[in-house]
Coordinates of C-alpha atoms in Angstrom, one line a residue:
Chain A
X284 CA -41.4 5.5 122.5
X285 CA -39.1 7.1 120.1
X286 CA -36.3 4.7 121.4
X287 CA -38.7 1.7 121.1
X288 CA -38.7 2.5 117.5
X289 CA -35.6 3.5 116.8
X290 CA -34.2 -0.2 118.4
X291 CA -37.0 -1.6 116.0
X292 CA -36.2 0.2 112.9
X293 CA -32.3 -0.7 113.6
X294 CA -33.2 -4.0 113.9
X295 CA -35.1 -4.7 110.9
X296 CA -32.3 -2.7 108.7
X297 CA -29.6 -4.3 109.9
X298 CA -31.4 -7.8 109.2
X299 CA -31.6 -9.2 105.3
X300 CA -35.4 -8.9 106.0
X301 CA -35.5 -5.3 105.0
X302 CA -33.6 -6.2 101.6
X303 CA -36.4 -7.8 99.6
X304 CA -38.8 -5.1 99.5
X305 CA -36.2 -2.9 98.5
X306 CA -35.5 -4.9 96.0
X307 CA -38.7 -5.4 95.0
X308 CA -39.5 -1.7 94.8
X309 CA -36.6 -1.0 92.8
X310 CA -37.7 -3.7 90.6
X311 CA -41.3 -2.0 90.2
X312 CA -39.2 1.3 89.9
X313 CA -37.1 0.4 87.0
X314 CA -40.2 -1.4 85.2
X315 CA -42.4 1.9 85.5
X316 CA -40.4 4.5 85.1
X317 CA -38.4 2.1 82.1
X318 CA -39.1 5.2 79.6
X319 CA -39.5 8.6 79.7
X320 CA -42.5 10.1 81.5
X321 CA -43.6 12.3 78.6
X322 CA -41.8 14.2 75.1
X323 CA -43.2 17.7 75.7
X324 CA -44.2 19.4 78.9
X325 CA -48.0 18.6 78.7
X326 CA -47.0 15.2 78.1
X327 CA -44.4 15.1 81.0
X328 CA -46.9 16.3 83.6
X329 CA -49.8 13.9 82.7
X330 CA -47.4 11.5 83.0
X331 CA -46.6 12.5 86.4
X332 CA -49.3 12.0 87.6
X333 CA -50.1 8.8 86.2
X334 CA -47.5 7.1 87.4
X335 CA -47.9 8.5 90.9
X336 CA -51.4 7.2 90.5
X337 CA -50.3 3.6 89.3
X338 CA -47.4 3.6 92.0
X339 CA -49.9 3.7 95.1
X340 CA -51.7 0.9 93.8
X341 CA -48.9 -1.3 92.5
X342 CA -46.8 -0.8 95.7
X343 CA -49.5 -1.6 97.9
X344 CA -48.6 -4.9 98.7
X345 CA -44.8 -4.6 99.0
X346 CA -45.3 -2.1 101.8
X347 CA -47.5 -4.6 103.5
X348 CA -44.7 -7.1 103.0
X349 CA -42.2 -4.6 104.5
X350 CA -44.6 -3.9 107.8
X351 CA -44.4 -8.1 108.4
X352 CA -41.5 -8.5 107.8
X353 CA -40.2 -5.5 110.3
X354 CA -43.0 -6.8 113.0
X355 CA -41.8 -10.4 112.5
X356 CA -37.9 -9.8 113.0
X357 CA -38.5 -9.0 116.4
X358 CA -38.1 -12.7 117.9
X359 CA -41.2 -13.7 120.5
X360 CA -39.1 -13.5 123.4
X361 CA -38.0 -10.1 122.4
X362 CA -41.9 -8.8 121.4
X363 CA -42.5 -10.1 125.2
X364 CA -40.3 -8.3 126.9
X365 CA -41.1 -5.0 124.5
X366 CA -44.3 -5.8 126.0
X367 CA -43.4 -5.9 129.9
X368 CA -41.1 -2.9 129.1
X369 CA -43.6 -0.2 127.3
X370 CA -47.2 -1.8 128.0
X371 CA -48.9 -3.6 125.5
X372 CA -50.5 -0.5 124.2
X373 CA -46.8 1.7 123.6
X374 CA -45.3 -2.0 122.9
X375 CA -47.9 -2.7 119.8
X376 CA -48.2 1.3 118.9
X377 CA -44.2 1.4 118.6
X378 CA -44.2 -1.6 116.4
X379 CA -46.6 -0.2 114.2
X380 CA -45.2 3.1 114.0
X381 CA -42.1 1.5 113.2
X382 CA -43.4 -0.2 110.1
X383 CA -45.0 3.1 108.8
X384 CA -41.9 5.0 109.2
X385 CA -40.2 2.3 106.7
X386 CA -43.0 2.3 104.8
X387 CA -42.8 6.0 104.5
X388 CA -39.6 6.0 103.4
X389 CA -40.4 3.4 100.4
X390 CA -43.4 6.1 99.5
X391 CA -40.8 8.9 99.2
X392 CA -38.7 6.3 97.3
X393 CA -41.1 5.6 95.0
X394 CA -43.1 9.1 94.6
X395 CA -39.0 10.7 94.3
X396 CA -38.9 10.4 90.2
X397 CA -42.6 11.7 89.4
X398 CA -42.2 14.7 92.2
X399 CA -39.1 15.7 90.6
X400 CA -40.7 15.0 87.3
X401 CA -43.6 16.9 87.7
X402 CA -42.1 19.6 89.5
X403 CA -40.2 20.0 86.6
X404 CA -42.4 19.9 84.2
X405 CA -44.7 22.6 85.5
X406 CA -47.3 20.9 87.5
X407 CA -48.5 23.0 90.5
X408 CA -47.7 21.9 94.4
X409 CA -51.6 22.0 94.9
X410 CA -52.0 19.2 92.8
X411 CA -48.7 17.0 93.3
X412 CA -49.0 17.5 97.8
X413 CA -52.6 15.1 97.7
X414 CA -51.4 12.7 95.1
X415 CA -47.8 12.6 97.5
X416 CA -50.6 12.2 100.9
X417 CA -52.7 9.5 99.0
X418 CA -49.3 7.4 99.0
X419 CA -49.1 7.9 102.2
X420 CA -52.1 7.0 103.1
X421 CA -51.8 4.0 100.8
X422 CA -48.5 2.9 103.4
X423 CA -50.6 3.4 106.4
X424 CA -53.4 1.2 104.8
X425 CA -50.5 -1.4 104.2
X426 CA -49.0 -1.3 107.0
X427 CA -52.0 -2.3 108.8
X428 CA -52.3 -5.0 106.6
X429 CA -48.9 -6.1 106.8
X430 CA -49.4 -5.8 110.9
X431 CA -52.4 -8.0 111.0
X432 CA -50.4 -11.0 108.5
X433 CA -47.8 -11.2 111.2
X434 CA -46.4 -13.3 113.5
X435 CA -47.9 -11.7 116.2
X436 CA -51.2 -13.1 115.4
X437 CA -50.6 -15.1 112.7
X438 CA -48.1 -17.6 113.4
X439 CA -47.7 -20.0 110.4
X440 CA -46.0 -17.9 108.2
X441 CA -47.1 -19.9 105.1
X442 CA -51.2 -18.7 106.3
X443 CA -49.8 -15.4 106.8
X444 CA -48.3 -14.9 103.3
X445 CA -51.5 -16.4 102.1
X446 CA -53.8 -13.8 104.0
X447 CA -51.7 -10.7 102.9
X448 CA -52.0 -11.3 99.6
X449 CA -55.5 -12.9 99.5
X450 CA -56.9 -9.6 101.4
X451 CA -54.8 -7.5 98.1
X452 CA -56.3 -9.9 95.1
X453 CA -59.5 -9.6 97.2
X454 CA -59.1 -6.0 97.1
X455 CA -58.6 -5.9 93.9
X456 CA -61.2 -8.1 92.6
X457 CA -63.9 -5.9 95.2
X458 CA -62.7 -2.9 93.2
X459 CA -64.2 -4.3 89.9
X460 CA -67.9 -4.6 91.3
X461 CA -70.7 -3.0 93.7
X462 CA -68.8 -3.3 96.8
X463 CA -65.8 -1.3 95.5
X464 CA -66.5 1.6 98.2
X465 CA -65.6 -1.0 100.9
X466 CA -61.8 -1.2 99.4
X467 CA -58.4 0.2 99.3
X468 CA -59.5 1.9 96.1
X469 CA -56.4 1.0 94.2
X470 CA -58.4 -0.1 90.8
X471 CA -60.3 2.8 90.8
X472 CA -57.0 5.2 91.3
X473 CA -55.2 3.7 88.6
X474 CA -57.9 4.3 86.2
X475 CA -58.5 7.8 87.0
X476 CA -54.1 8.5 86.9
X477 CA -55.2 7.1 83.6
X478 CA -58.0 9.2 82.5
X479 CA -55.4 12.3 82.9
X480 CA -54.6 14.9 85.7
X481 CA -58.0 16.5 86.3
X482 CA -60.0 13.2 86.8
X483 CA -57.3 12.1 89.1
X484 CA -56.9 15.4 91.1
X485 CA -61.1 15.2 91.3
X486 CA -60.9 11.8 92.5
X487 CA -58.2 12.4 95.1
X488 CA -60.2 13.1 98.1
X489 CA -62.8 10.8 98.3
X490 CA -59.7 7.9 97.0
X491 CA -57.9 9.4 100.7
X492 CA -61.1 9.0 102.3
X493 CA -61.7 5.6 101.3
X494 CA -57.9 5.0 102.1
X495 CA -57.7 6.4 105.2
X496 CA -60.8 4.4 107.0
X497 CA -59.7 1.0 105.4
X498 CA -56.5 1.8 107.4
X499 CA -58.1 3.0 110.6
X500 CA -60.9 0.1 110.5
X501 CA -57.5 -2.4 110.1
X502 CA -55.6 -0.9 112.5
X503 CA -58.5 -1.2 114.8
X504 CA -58.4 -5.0 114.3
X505 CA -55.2 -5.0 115.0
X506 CA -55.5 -3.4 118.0
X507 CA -58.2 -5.5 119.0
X508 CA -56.7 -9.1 118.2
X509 CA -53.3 -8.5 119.7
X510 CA -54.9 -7.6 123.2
X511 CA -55.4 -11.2 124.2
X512 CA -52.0 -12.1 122.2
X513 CA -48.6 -12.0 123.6
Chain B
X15 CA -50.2 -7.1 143.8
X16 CA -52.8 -9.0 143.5
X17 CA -54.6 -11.9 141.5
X18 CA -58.3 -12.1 141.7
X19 CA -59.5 -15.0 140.4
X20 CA -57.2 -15.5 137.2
X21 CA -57.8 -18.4 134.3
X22 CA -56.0 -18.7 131.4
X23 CA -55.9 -20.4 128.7
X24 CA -53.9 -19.7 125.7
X25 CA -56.5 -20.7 122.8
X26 CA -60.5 -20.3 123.0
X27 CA -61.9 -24.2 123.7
X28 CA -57.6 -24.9 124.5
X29 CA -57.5 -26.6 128.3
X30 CA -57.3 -24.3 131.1
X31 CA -53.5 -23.5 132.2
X32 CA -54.4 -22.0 135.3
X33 CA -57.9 -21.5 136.8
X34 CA -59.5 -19.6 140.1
X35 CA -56.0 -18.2 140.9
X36 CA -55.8 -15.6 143.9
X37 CA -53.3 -14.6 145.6
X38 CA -51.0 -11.9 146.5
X39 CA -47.7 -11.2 145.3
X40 CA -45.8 -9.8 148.5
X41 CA -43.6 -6.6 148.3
X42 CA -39.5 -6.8 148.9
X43 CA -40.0 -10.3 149.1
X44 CA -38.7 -13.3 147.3
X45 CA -40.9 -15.5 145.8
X46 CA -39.7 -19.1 144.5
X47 CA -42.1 -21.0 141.8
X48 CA -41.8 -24.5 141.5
X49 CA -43.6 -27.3 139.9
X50 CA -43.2 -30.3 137.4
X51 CA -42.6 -29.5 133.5
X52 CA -45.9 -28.1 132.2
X53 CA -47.5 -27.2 135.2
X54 CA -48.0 -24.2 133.7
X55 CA -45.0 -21.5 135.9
X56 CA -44.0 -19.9 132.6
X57 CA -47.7 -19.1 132.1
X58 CA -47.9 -17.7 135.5
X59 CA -45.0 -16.0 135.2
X60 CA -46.0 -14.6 131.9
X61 CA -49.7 -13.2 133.7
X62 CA -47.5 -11.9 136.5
X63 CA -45.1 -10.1 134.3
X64 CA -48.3 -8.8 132.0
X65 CA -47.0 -10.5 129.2
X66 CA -50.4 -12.2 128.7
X67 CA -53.3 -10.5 130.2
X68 CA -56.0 -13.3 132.1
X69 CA -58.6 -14.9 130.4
X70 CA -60.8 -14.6 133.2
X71 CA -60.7 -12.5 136.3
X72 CA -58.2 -9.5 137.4
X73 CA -54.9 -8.4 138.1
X74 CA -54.1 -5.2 140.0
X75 CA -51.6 -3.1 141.4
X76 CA -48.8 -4.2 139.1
X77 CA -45.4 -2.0 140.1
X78 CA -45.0 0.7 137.2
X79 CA -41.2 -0.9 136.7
X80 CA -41.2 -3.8 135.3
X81 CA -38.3 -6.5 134.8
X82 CA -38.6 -9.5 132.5
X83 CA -36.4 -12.3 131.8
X84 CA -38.3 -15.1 129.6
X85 CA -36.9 -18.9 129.6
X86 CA -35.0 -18.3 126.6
X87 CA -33.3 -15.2 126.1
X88 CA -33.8 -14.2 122.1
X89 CA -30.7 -14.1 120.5
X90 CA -31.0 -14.1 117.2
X91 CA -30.9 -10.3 116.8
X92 CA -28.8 -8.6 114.6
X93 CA -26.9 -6.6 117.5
X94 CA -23.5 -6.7 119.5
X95 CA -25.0 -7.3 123.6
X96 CA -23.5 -3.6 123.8
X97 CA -25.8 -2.3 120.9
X98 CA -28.6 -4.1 122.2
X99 CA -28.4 -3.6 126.1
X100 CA -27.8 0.2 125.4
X101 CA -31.3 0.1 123.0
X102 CA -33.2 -1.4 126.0
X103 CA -31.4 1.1 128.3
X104 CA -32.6 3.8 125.8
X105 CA -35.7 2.4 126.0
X106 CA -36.1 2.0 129.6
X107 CA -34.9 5.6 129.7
X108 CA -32.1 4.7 132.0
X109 CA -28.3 5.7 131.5
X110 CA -26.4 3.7 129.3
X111 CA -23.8 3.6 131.8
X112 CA -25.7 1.4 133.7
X113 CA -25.6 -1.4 131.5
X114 CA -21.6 -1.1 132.2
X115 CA -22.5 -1.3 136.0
X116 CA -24.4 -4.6 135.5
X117 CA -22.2 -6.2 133.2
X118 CA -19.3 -5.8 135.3
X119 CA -21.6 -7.6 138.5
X120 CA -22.0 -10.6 136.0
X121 CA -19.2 -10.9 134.4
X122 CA -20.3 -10.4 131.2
X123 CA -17.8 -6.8 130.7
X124 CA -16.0 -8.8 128.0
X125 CA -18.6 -10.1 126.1
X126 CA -20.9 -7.0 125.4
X127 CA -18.8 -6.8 122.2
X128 CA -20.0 -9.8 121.4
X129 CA -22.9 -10.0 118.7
X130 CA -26.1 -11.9 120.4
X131 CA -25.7 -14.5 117.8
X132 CA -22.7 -16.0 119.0
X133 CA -23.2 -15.5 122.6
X134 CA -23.1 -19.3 124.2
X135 CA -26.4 -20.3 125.8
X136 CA -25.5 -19.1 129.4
X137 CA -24.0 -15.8 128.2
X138 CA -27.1 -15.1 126.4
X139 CA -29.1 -15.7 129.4
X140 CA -26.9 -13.1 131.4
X141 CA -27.8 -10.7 128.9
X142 CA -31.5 -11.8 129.3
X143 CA -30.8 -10.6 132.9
X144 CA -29.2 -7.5 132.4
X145 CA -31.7 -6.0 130.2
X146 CA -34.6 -7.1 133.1
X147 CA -32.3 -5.5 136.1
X148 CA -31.9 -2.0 134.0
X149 CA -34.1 -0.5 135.7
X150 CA -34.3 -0.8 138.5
X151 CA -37.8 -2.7 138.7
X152 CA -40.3 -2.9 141.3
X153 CA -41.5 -6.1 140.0
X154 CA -38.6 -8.7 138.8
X155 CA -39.3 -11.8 136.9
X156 CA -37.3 -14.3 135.8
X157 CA -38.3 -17.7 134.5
X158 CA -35.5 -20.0 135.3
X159 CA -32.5 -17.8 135.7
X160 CA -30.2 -19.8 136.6
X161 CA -30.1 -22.2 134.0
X162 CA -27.1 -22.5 131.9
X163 CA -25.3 -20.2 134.2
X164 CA -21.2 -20.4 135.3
X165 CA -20.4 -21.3 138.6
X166 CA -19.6 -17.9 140.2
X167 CA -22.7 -16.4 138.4
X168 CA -25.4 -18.9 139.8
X169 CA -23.3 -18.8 143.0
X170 CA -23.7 -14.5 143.2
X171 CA -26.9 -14.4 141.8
X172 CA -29.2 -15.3 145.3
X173 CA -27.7 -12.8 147.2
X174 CA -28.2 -10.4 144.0
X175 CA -31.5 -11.2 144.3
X176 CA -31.7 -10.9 148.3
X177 CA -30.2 -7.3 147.8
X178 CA -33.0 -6.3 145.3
X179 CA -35.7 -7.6 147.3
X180 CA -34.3 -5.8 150.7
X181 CA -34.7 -2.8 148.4
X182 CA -38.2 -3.0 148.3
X183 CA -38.5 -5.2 144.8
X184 CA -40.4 -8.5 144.2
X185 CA -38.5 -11.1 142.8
X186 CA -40.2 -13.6 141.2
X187 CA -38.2 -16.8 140.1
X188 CA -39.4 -20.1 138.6
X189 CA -36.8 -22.4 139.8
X190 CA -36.2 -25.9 139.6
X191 CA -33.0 -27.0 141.0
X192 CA -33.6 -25.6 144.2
X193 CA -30.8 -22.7 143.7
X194 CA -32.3 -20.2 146.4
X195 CA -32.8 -23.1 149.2
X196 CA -29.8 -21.1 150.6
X197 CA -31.7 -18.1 150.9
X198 CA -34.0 -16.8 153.9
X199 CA -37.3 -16.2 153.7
X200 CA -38.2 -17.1 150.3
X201 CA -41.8 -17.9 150.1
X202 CA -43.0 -20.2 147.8
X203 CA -45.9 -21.4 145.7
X204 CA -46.5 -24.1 143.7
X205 CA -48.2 -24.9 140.7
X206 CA -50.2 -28.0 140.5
X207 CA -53.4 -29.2 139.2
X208 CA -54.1 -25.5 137.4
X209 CA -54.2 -23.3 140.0
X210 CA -50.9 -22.5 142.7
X211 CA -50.7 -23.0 146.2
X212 CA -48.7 -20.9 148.6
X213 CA -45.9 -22.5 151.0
X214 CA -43.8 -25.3 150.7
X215 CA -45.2 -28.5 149.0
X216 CA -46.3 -31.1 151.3
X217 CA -43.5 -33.6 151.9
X218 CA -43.9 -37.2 151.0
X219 CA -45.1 -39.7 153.0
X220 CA -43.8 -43.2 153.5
X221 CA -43.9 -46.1 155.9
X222 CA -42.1 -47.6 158.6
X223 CA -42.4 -50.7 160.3
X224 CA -41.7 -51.3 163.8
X225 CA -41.4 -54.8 165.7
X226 CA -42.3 -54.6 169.1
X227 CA -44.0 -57.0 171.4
X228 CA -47.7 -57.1 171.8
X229 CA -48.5 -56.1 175.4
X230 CA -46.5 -52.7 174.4
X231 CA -48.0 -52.5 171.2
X232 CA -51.3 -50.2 172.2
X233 CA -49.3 -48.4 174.3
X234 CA -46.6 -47.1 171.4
X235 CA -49.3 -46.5 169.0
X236 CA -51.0 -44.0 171.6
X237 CA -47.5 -42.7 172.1
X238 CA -47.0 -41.9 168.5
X239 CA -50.1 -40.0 167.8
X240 CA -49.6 -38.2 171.0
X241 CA -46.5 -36.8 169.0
X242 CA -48.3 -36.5 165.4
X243 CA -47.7 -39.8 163.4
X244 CA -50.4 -41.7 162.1
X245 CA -50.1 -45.0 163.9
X246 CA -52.1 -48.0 163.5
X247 CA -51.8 -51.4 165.1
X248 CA -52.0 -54.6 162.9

């Protein structure tokens, strides 16, 4: 399996398909972290944390981008015979683990400047290693999303672009009322970054448990659409 | 091998492809699939290979190797054939070195430098076949291999294909201009009117007139049922 996703992974950096979510993250990057975190220590670590807060949320849908685009530069042909190869179980599972690896990767990308920050400044591992897992978490969740916008099961890639970011606005616009519990609970997570360190820490692990089975119930759909598909 | 019962379809309320299939698919044998375009082979082919699983009914006893060469070999991949072929080899969990062995039976040695882009149509398609023969499979299909091949390829490639089934491999091959009529004891199905019958398809008929005077008439109308034709005196 490792191989499988090591051939995928190659494949999707040596296309220009990985490029634009780099690009965009950098973009996000540069806007958030355009000024300094914080003048004095206190100040430093609050913001920290904030902006680890705001980053799970905001980069969200350019993991879900990523996963797509790495599921969809495999040709047809070539997810067939990945398929006849591995099984359609190991075939689907490499994919997807393929599009979380790259998608962890952006999440240390984009948690690299508030770690270092924070670490810096005096915040304490206990509270930096569950911010750091919610962004992983928030990948996993995206990558499920990005896997159930591609080719694989949707085909017209202009339906596909509109059902990733429909399900994120959607997401977002849950977040605001009753049903927020149902959702990725990225609204919620910014505005507790926001309220300062303690609400956000306190908030952390029922955010990940929220996270975590949005990501399994969508993997799960996944799963269970792509056994009748090619 | 078996089929038991198979549909397919590729869309719920989408026309049946292929319905009340069964059939077995025989071991170290040769197998040649024929039938117009959009009979529905590459669909069969696909449900053989496990591609697609069936709408309806079973398949069992699939080999646990596995080779698969679609239609149209994929080439827009952002690999050399050598990067690529030793990824599937990787993958297969077979020696790289064997993609060296295969190349060099197919005369593709000089191109697996080549990226998959630029490959011409049949080159690409030999590649298509080297990554399905890897390893070694118990089960081989190939959806029209030998199109777009050279000369000394599509010339090699029955006896190829003889060699892996004497091995104890089944070779499955959709085939439409008759390349493996040169080969013994292919069997053959054919895929018509959703489902596929087994054996040759049933030649076609026509008519001939004979001229013969009417007090011998009866008698060479008995005479050529008594050897099979269907005679009849008008």
């Amino acid at each position: 399996m490792i191989a499988a996703i090591r051939f995928q992974l190659s494949g999707y950096a040596r296309s220009t398909r990985a490029l634009p979510p780099v690009l965009a993250l950098a973009l996000l990057l540069g806007i958030v972290f355009s000024g300094p975190l914080g003048g004095t220590p206190a100040e430093a670590r609050s913001g920290a944390l904030t902006a680890l807060g705001d980053l799970a949320a905001l980069y969200f849908p350019i993991c879900a981008w990523a996963a797509r685009g790495l599921l969809d530069t495999e040709p047809d042909a070539q997810r067939h015979i990945g398929v006849v190869t591995l099984g359609r179980w190991r075939a689907m599972a490499c994919g997807f683990a393929a599009a979380f690896v790259f998608n962890v990767c952006l999440a240390l990308i984009a948690g690299a400047v508030p770690l270092v920050e924070a670490a810096r400044s005096g915040v304490r591992a206990s509270q930096l290693l569950p911010a750091m897992a919610l962004l992983l978490l928030a990948a996993l969740a995206a990558t499920a999303l990005g896997a159930l916008a591609s080719r694989a099961l949707i085909p017209s890639p202009g339906r596909s672009v509109l059902v990733l970011l429909g399900v994120y606005v959607l997401d977002l616009l849950l977040g605001l009322g009753p049903l927020r519990v149902v959702t990725v609970p990225m609204i919620e997570w910014m505005g507790a970054a926001g309220r300062g360190p303690s609400a956000f820490t306190d908030a952390l692990p029922w955010f990940a448990l929220r996270t975590l089975a949005w990501a399994v119930l969508a993997t799960a759909l996944y799963a269970r659409l792509r056994r009748m598909r090619a | 091998m078996r089929f038991n019962q198979v549909a397919f379809r590729y869309r719920r309320r989408a026309p049946w492809v292929l319905r009340d299939v069964t059939l077995t698919v025989p071991r170290g044998r040769i197998i040649e699939v024929n039938g117009r375009n959009g009979a529905g082979k590459s669909t069969l082919l696909r449900l053989v290979a496990g591609v697609v699983p069936p709408v309806r009914g079973s398949v069992g006893d699939r080999p646990p190797s596995v080779g698969y060469a679609p239609e149209r070999f994929p080439a827009g991949q952002p690999f050399t054939a050598r990067a690529y072929l030793g990824h599937m080899a990787a993958v297969r969990g077979v020696p790289a070195a064997r993609v060296g062995e295969w190349a060099e039976r197919l005369g593709f040695t000089g191109l697996l430098d080549t990226r998959l882009p630029d490959l011409s149509k049949g080159s690409a398609h030999k590649a298509g076949l080297i990554q399905a023969l890897l390893a070694a499979p118990g089960l081989l299909v190939l959806d029209e291999p030998f199109a777009g091949l050279d000369a000394g390829t599509r010339a090699a490639l029955p006896a190829l294909l003889a060699e892996l089934a004497a091995e104890g491999s089944s070779v499955i091959v959709s085939d439409h201009q008759g390349d493996l009529r040169s080969v013994p004891g292919v069997v053959r199905w054919q895929v018509a009117d959703q489902t596929v019958h087994e054996g040759d398809p049933p030649e076609e008929q026509t008519v001939v007139e004979v001229i013969v005077a009417r007090s011998q008439a009866e008698d060479l109308v008995g005479r050529l049922k008594a050897d099979g034709y269907e005679a009849r005196l008008r």
